[in-house]
Amino acid sequence: MKKIMTLTAFSLLIAAGVGAQTVYDAANITSKDLNGTARFVGMGGAMGALGGDISTIGSNPAGIGIYRSNDIMTTFGLSAYGTESVFSGNKFNSDKIRGSFDNIGVVFSSKIGNQTSLRYVNFGFNYKRAKSFNRNMEMGGNIGAYSQSFQMAAQADGIDKPMWDNGNRYTNRDIGWLSALGYDGYLINPQITTDKTDFPYLDKDGKPILDKDGNPQYVNYKFYQSIAGNNTDLNYRSEERGGIDQYDFNISFNLNDRVYLGATVGAYSVNYNKYTYHKEMFGDDQGYNLQSWNKINGSGFDIKLGMIIRPFEFSPLRIGLAVHTPTFYSLELATNARIETDVWDQEAGKILPHDIDTYKELNNKDMIREFNLRTPWTYNVSLGYTVGKSLALGAEYEYQNYSKSKFLDPQGYAGAFEYENSTMPMLKGVNTFRIGAEYKVIPQFALRAGYNHSSAAFHSNAFKDLPINSIQTDTDFANSQSKNNYTLGVGYRGSLFYADLAYKYATYKEEFFPFVNTYADNNQTVVETPNATIVTNTRSQVLLTLGIRF
């Protein structure tokens, strides 16, 4: 069991917005993979100050200013994804292999002269696969006295009968989908009490139902209860697909072969699909399964500025500086959900099935919600050093404060996302370190190695804090820990043609939770979950780059 004490302001804000996004969506879209050309990846991405590779167009744009010839290249990859989850001694493994088209780019180098301060003006374009969402995950076991249906009940608290009966509850912006599906599937019911309310508890003939002491009972819609007991078995699985494509357009300048300046305009295309299957059995032949389908599509843009300087004229030391504006995304969420329940029916005297599908409730349509996302600024400092013509060393540090991300409505205002933005402090600053080396055995052949480390984006007590009117029904979340990339590479350089090969092993752990159960205690909200599922994610990737310099 995990307990987290948080300020009630996090969970008791009135959610008047669109109720569609969480900090986990923000972090998922903000983070990027180590990807690009095989040379760039083989050196761990630590080329911000060294430059001379098309992939630096997206880290330090001044790196394109190092070019003194034209360049055309493309990169293909093959990845093996692995996920291992362990919960209460139960281990699940999921493996997947996928091919990819990772990069294509071109640099046009224009020599201005040897006498003027401006030596070269270069133009570059590059496409790369900035993020891959391909992952399968599964877990399960006995979670005891916990249930996702408790979260349904908590979301339903305060919804009275007139609100339930006022039109289509799946288009009512004051009702969350979790509560609506739980209510329609008879998993949750309003509290029965002897305290007088406006709603007497009546039988099918309209007669009052009395308690054991003969007192009339009432239906209290301020509080809801789940039918779940103290012995719940859970089976969960998810599938994630899609990615983020990045298109960079660059102009860069070489001043006296000592100062290099560059600017890149980046365009992004987001395609993210997630399917979840959540099944609970309560030990008395009652239970349910909830399926959720979510798609996020859209586009974004940013601007990156960079500089590389050689502070000492006859020294091979280079210092790189870069800053990236926030990426401004315009996105669309399409979602639908289906719940199938088996619940005891008192009147029928047996367990009856129920099937509710939001797709059908919305006339065979997904629910569509538009929103904008503004990611944090990025700051990058790098060093490069060469020893003769045989050895190149690179080191790089990058910082992004994920808590500065912000959701906005399509008109650019944050008011509709007051609740969602209030939970951003669950995120924190991410520090990324990169080191890499390239050694030329002979002028035509080089060996490379690199390492890339990113710190965790989530505080340890972060959780998916859904507003009461959220249309999201995938309650699961995972707090990822630091991420590590280990890389190796080899390269061939001819007079015209070149080829590079790289291997990357990426790994990180995360604590996974299928849902949260919350309750108030002394003006604070207590958040409880089942024991964490420990998930280990790995990705082995082989990249091949083919290019021509002329």
Short mmCIF file of C-alpha atoms in Angstrom, two decimals, residues 266-483:
data_model
loop_
_atom_site.label_atom_id
_atom_site.label_comp_id
_atom_site.label_asym_id
_atom_site.label_seq_id
_atom_site.Cartn_x
_atom_site.Cartn_y
_atom_site.Cartn_z
CA GLY A 266 11.15 22.96 -35.52
CA ALA A 267 7.80 21.50 -36.50
CA TYR A 268 6.31 18.46 -34.73
CA SER A 269 3.61 15.95 -35.55
CA VAL A 270 2.09 13.94 -32.69
CA ASN A 271 0.34 10.60 -33.11
CA TYR A 272 -0.34 8.73 -29.86
CA ASN A 273 -2.71 5.79 -29.35
CA LYS A 274 -3.37 3.98 -26.09
CA TYR A 275 -5.63 1.03 -25.34
CA THR A 276 -6.18 -0.25 -21.79
CA TYR A 277 -8.04 -3.27 -20.46
CA HIS A 278 -8.84 -3.25 -16.74
CA LYS A 279 -10.65 -6.26 -15.24
CA GLU A 280 -11.63 -6.77 -11.60
CA MET A 281 -13.32 -9.77 -9.98
CA PHE A 282 -14.71 -9.41 -6.45
CA GLY A 283 -14.70 -13.08 -5.41
CA ASP A 284 -18.49 -13.57 -5.49
CA ASP A 285 -18.86 -13.93 -9.25
CA GLN A 286 -19.40 -10.20 -9.49
CA GLY A 287 -16.98 -8.02 -11.40
CA TYR A 288 -16.37 -5.97 -14.50
CA ASN A 289 -13.96 -5.06 -17.24
CA LEU A 290 -13.35 -1.52 -18.48
CA GLN A 291 -11.76 -0.85 -21.86
CA SER A 292 -10.46 2.58 -22.86
CA TRP A 293 -9.31 3.91 -26.22
CA ASN A 294 -7.43 7.23 -26.36
CA LYS A 295 -5.89 9.00 -29.34
CA ILE A 296 -3.94 12.26 -29.24
CA ASN A 297 -3.08 13.87 -32.55
CA GLY A 298 -1.83 17.30 -33.47
CA SER A 299 1.15 19.48 -34.27
CA GLY A 300 3.53 21.94 -32.68
CA PHE A 301 6.47 24.24 -33.29
CA ASP A 302 9.46 25.71 -31.50
CA ILE A 303 12.58 27.81 -32.15
CA LYS A 304 16.09 26.77 -31.18
CA LEU A 305 19.07 29.14 -31.01
CA GLY A 306 22.67 28.05 -30.62
CA MET A 307 26.28 29.19 -30.50
CA ILE A 308 29.65 27.41 -30.63
CA ILE A 309 32.84 29.32 -29.85
CA ARG A 310 36.53 28.46 -29.84
CA PRO A 311 37.72 30.74 -27.04
CA PHE A 312 41.42 30.20 -27.81
CA GLU A 313 42.60 30.58 -31.37
CA PHE A 314 45.00 27.66 -31.42
CA SER A 315 43.09 25.40 -29.05
CA PRO A 316 40.74 22.62 -30.21
CA LEU A 317 38.39 23.33 -27.28
CA ARG A 318 34.84 24.29 -28.26
CA ILE A 319 32.07 25.58 -26.02
CA GLY A 320 28.44 25.26 -27.08
CA LEU A 321 25.39 27.11 -25.78
CA ALA A 322 21.79 26.60 -26.90
CA VAL A 323 18.30 27.55 -25.79
CA HIS A 324 15.01 26.12 -27.07
CA THR A 325 11.73 27.93 -26.69
CA PRO A 326 8.75 25.98 -25.39
CA THR A 327 7.09 23.80 -27.97
CA PHE A 328 3.60 25.09 -28.64
CA TYR A 329 1.34 22.14 -29.39
CA SER A 330 -2.19 22.24 -30.77
CA LEU A 331 -3.69 18.84 -29.99
CA GLU A 332 -6.91 16.86 -30.15
CA LEU A 333 -8.01 14.03 -27.87
CA ALA A 334 -10.42 11.40 -29.20
CA THR A 335 -11.65 8.90 -26.62
CA ASN A 336 -14.25 6.24 -25.99
CA ALA A 337 -14.77 3.56 -23.36
CA ARG A 338 -16.78 0.42 -22.76
CA ILE A 339 -17.65 -1.30 -19.50
CA GLU A 340 -19.07 -4.80 -19.06
CA THR A 341 -20.32 -5.68 -15.57
CA ASP A 342 -21.76 -8.73 -13.82
CA VAL A 343 -23.72 -7.52 -10.79
CA TRP A 344 -26.19 -9.13 -8.41
CA ASP A 345 -29.76 -8.00 -9.08
CA GLN A 346 -31.91 -8.08 -5.95
CA GLU A 347 -35.23 -8.19 -7.80
CA ALA A 348 -34.14 -10.89 -10.26
CA GLY A 349 -32.37 -12.85 -7.55
CA LYS A 350 -29.33 -13.51 -9.74
CA ILE A 351 -26.29 -11.92 -11.32
CA LEU A 352 -27.12 -9.95 -14.47
CA PRO A 353 -24.77 -8.57 -17.14
CA HIS A 354 -24.66 -4.92 -18.19
CA ASP A 355 -22.87 -3.40 -21.17
CA ILE A 356 -22.34 0.35 -21.61
CA ASP A 357 -20.43 1.73 -24.60
CA THR A 358 -19.76 5.48 -24.82
CA TYR A 359 -19.24 5.13 -28.58
CA LYS A 360 -22.87 4.05 -28.93
CA GLU A 361 -24.04 6.60 -26.34
CA LEU A 362 -22.52 9.32 -28.56
CA ASN A 363 -24.19 8.05 -31.75
CA ASN A 364 -21.19 5.99 -32.89
CA LYS A 365 -18.66 8.74 -32.33
CA ASP A 366 -15.64 9.37 -30.16
CA MET A 367 -15.68 12.24 -27.71
CA ILE A 368 -13.42 14.94 -29.17
CA ARG A 369 -11.71 17.56 -27.02
CA GLU A 370 -9.23 20.13 -28.32
CA PHE A 371 -6.45 21.56 -26.18
CA ASN A 372 -3.05 23.21 -26.38
CA LEU A 373 0.10 22.24 -24.53
CA ARG A 374 3.09 24.49 -23.85
CA THR A 375 6.23 22.58 -22.87
CA PRO A 376 9.06 24.12 -20.79
CA TRP A 377 12.12 26.00 -22.04
CA THR A 378 15.25 23.95 -22.70
CA TYR A 379 18.79 25.06 -21.80
CA ASN A 380 21.86 23.31 -23.18
CA VAL A 381 25.59 23.67 -22.44
CA SER A 382 28.20 21.53 -24.17
CA LEU A 383 31.95 21.05 -24.52
CA GLY A 384 33.92 19.55 -27.38
CA TYR A 385 37.58 18.72 -27.64
CA THR A 386 39.65 17.09 -30.37
CA VAL A 387 43.09 15.53 -30.15
CA GLY A 388 44.71 15.82 -33.53
CA LYS A 389 42.57 14.21 -36.19
CA SER A 390 42.08 10.92 -34.35
CA LEU A 391 40.07 11.60 -31.18
CA ALA A 392 36.95 13.69 -30.53
CA LEU A 393 35.39 14.05 -27.07
CA GLY A 394 32.02 15.57 -26.25
CA ALA A 395 30.11 16.37 -23.06
CA GLU A 396 26.71 17.98 -22.71
CA TYR A 397 24.24 19.09 -20.05
CA GLU A 398 20.58 19.94 -20.68
CA TYR A 399 17.82 21.14 -18.35
CA GLN A 400 14.03 21.28 -18.64
CA ASN A 401 11.70 22.16 -15.78
CA TYR A 402 8.71 19.93 -16.55
CA SER A 403 6.61 21.60 -13.84
CA LYS A 404 6.47 24.72 -16.04
CA SER A 405 4.42 22.89 -18.67
CA LYS A 406 0.94 24.30 -19.10
CA PHE A 407 -2.37 23.27 -20.66
CA LEU A 408 -4.28 25.93 -22.57
CA ASP A 409 -7.56 26.04 -24.43
CA PRO A 410 -7.55 26.42 -28.25
CA GLN A 411 -7.74 30.21 -27.82
CA GLY A 412 -4.58 30.19 -25.71
CA TYR A 413 -6.13 30.72 -22.26
CA ALA A 414 -5.28 28.62 -19.21
CA GLY A 415 -8.48 29.28 -17.24
CA ALA A 416 -10.28 26.20 -18.58
CA PHE A 417 -7.42 24.04 -17.24
CA GLU A 418 -7.07 25.56 -13.78
CA TYR A 419 -7.41 22.14 -12.15
CA GLU A 420 -5.02 20.32 -14.49
CA ASN A 421 -2.38 23.07 -14.26
CA SER A 422 -2.62 23.08 -10.45
CA THR A 423 -1.19 19.54 -10.47
CA MET A 424 1.94 20.46 -12.49
CA PRO A 425 4.07 20.69 -9.29
CA MET A 426 3.97 16.88 -9.31
CA LEU A 427 6.58 17.23 -12.08
CA LYS A 428 10.09 18.53 -11.56
CA GLY A 429 13.18 19.65 -13.42
CA VAL A 430 14.87 17.05 -15.61
CA ASN A 431 18.67 17.02 -15.88
CA THR A 432 20.21 15.27 -18.86
CA PHE A 433 23.92 14.45 -19.13
CA ARG A 434 25.59 13.17 -22.28
CA ILE A 435 29.16 12.10 -22.94
CA GLY A 436 30.66 10.59 -26.07
CA ALA A 437 33.88 9.78 -27.84
CA GLU A 438 35.01 9.00 -31.38
CA TYR A 439 38.38 7.47 -32.18
CA LYS A 440 39.61 7.08 -35.75
CA VAL A 441 41.64 3.90 -36.02
CA ILE A 442 42.62 5.02 -39.51
CA PRO A 443 41.27 8.09 -41.34
CA GLN A 444 38.52 6.00 -42.95
CA PHE A 445 37.30 4.01 -39.90
CA ALA A 446 36.11 5.26 -36.54
CA LEU A 447 34.95 3.67 -33.30
CA ARG A 448 32.44 5.43 -31.04
CA ALA A 449 30.93 5.11 -27.57
CA GLY A 450 28.55 7.20 -25.50
CA TYR A 451 26.38 7.45 -22.42
CA ASN A 452 23.19 9.43 -21.82
CA HIS A 453 21.43 9.91 -18.46
CA SER A 454 18.16 11.75 -17.71
CA SER A 455 16.81 12.24 -14.19
CA ALA A 456 13.22 11.43 -13.23
CA ALA A 457 10.46 13.80 -14.30
CA PHE A 458 8.05 12.89 -11.46
CA HIS A 459 8.19 13.44 -7.73
CA SER A 460 7.90 10.13 -5.88
CA ASN A 461 4.41 11.01 -4.59
CA ALA A 462 2.95 11.98 -7.98
CA PHE A 463 -0.35 10.41 -9.03
CA LYS A 464 -2.97 10.78 -11.76
CA ASP A 465 -5.28 13.34 -10.19
CA LEU A 466 -8.36 13.26 -12.41
CA PRO A 467 -10.84 16.14 -12.07
CA ILE A 468 -14.36 15.14 -11.09
CA ASN A 469 -15.64 15.78 -14.62
CA SER A 470 -12.82 14.00 -16.46
CA ILE A 471 -13.67 12.03 -19.59
CA GLN A 472 -10.54 9.93 -19.07
CA THR A 473 -11.26 6.37 -17.97
CA ASP A 474 -7.70 5.00 -18.06
CA THR A 475 -6.87 5.58 -14.40
CA ASP A 476 -3.43 3.94 -14.55
CA PHE A 477 -0.19 5.87 -14.17
CA ALA A 478 3.51 5.16 -13.82
CA ASN A 479 6.16 7.25 -12.10
CA SER A 480 9.26 6.67 -14.17
CA GLN A 481 12.71 6.87 -12.64
CA SER A 482 15.95 8.00 -14.28
CA LYS A 483 16.64 6.85 -17.82
#
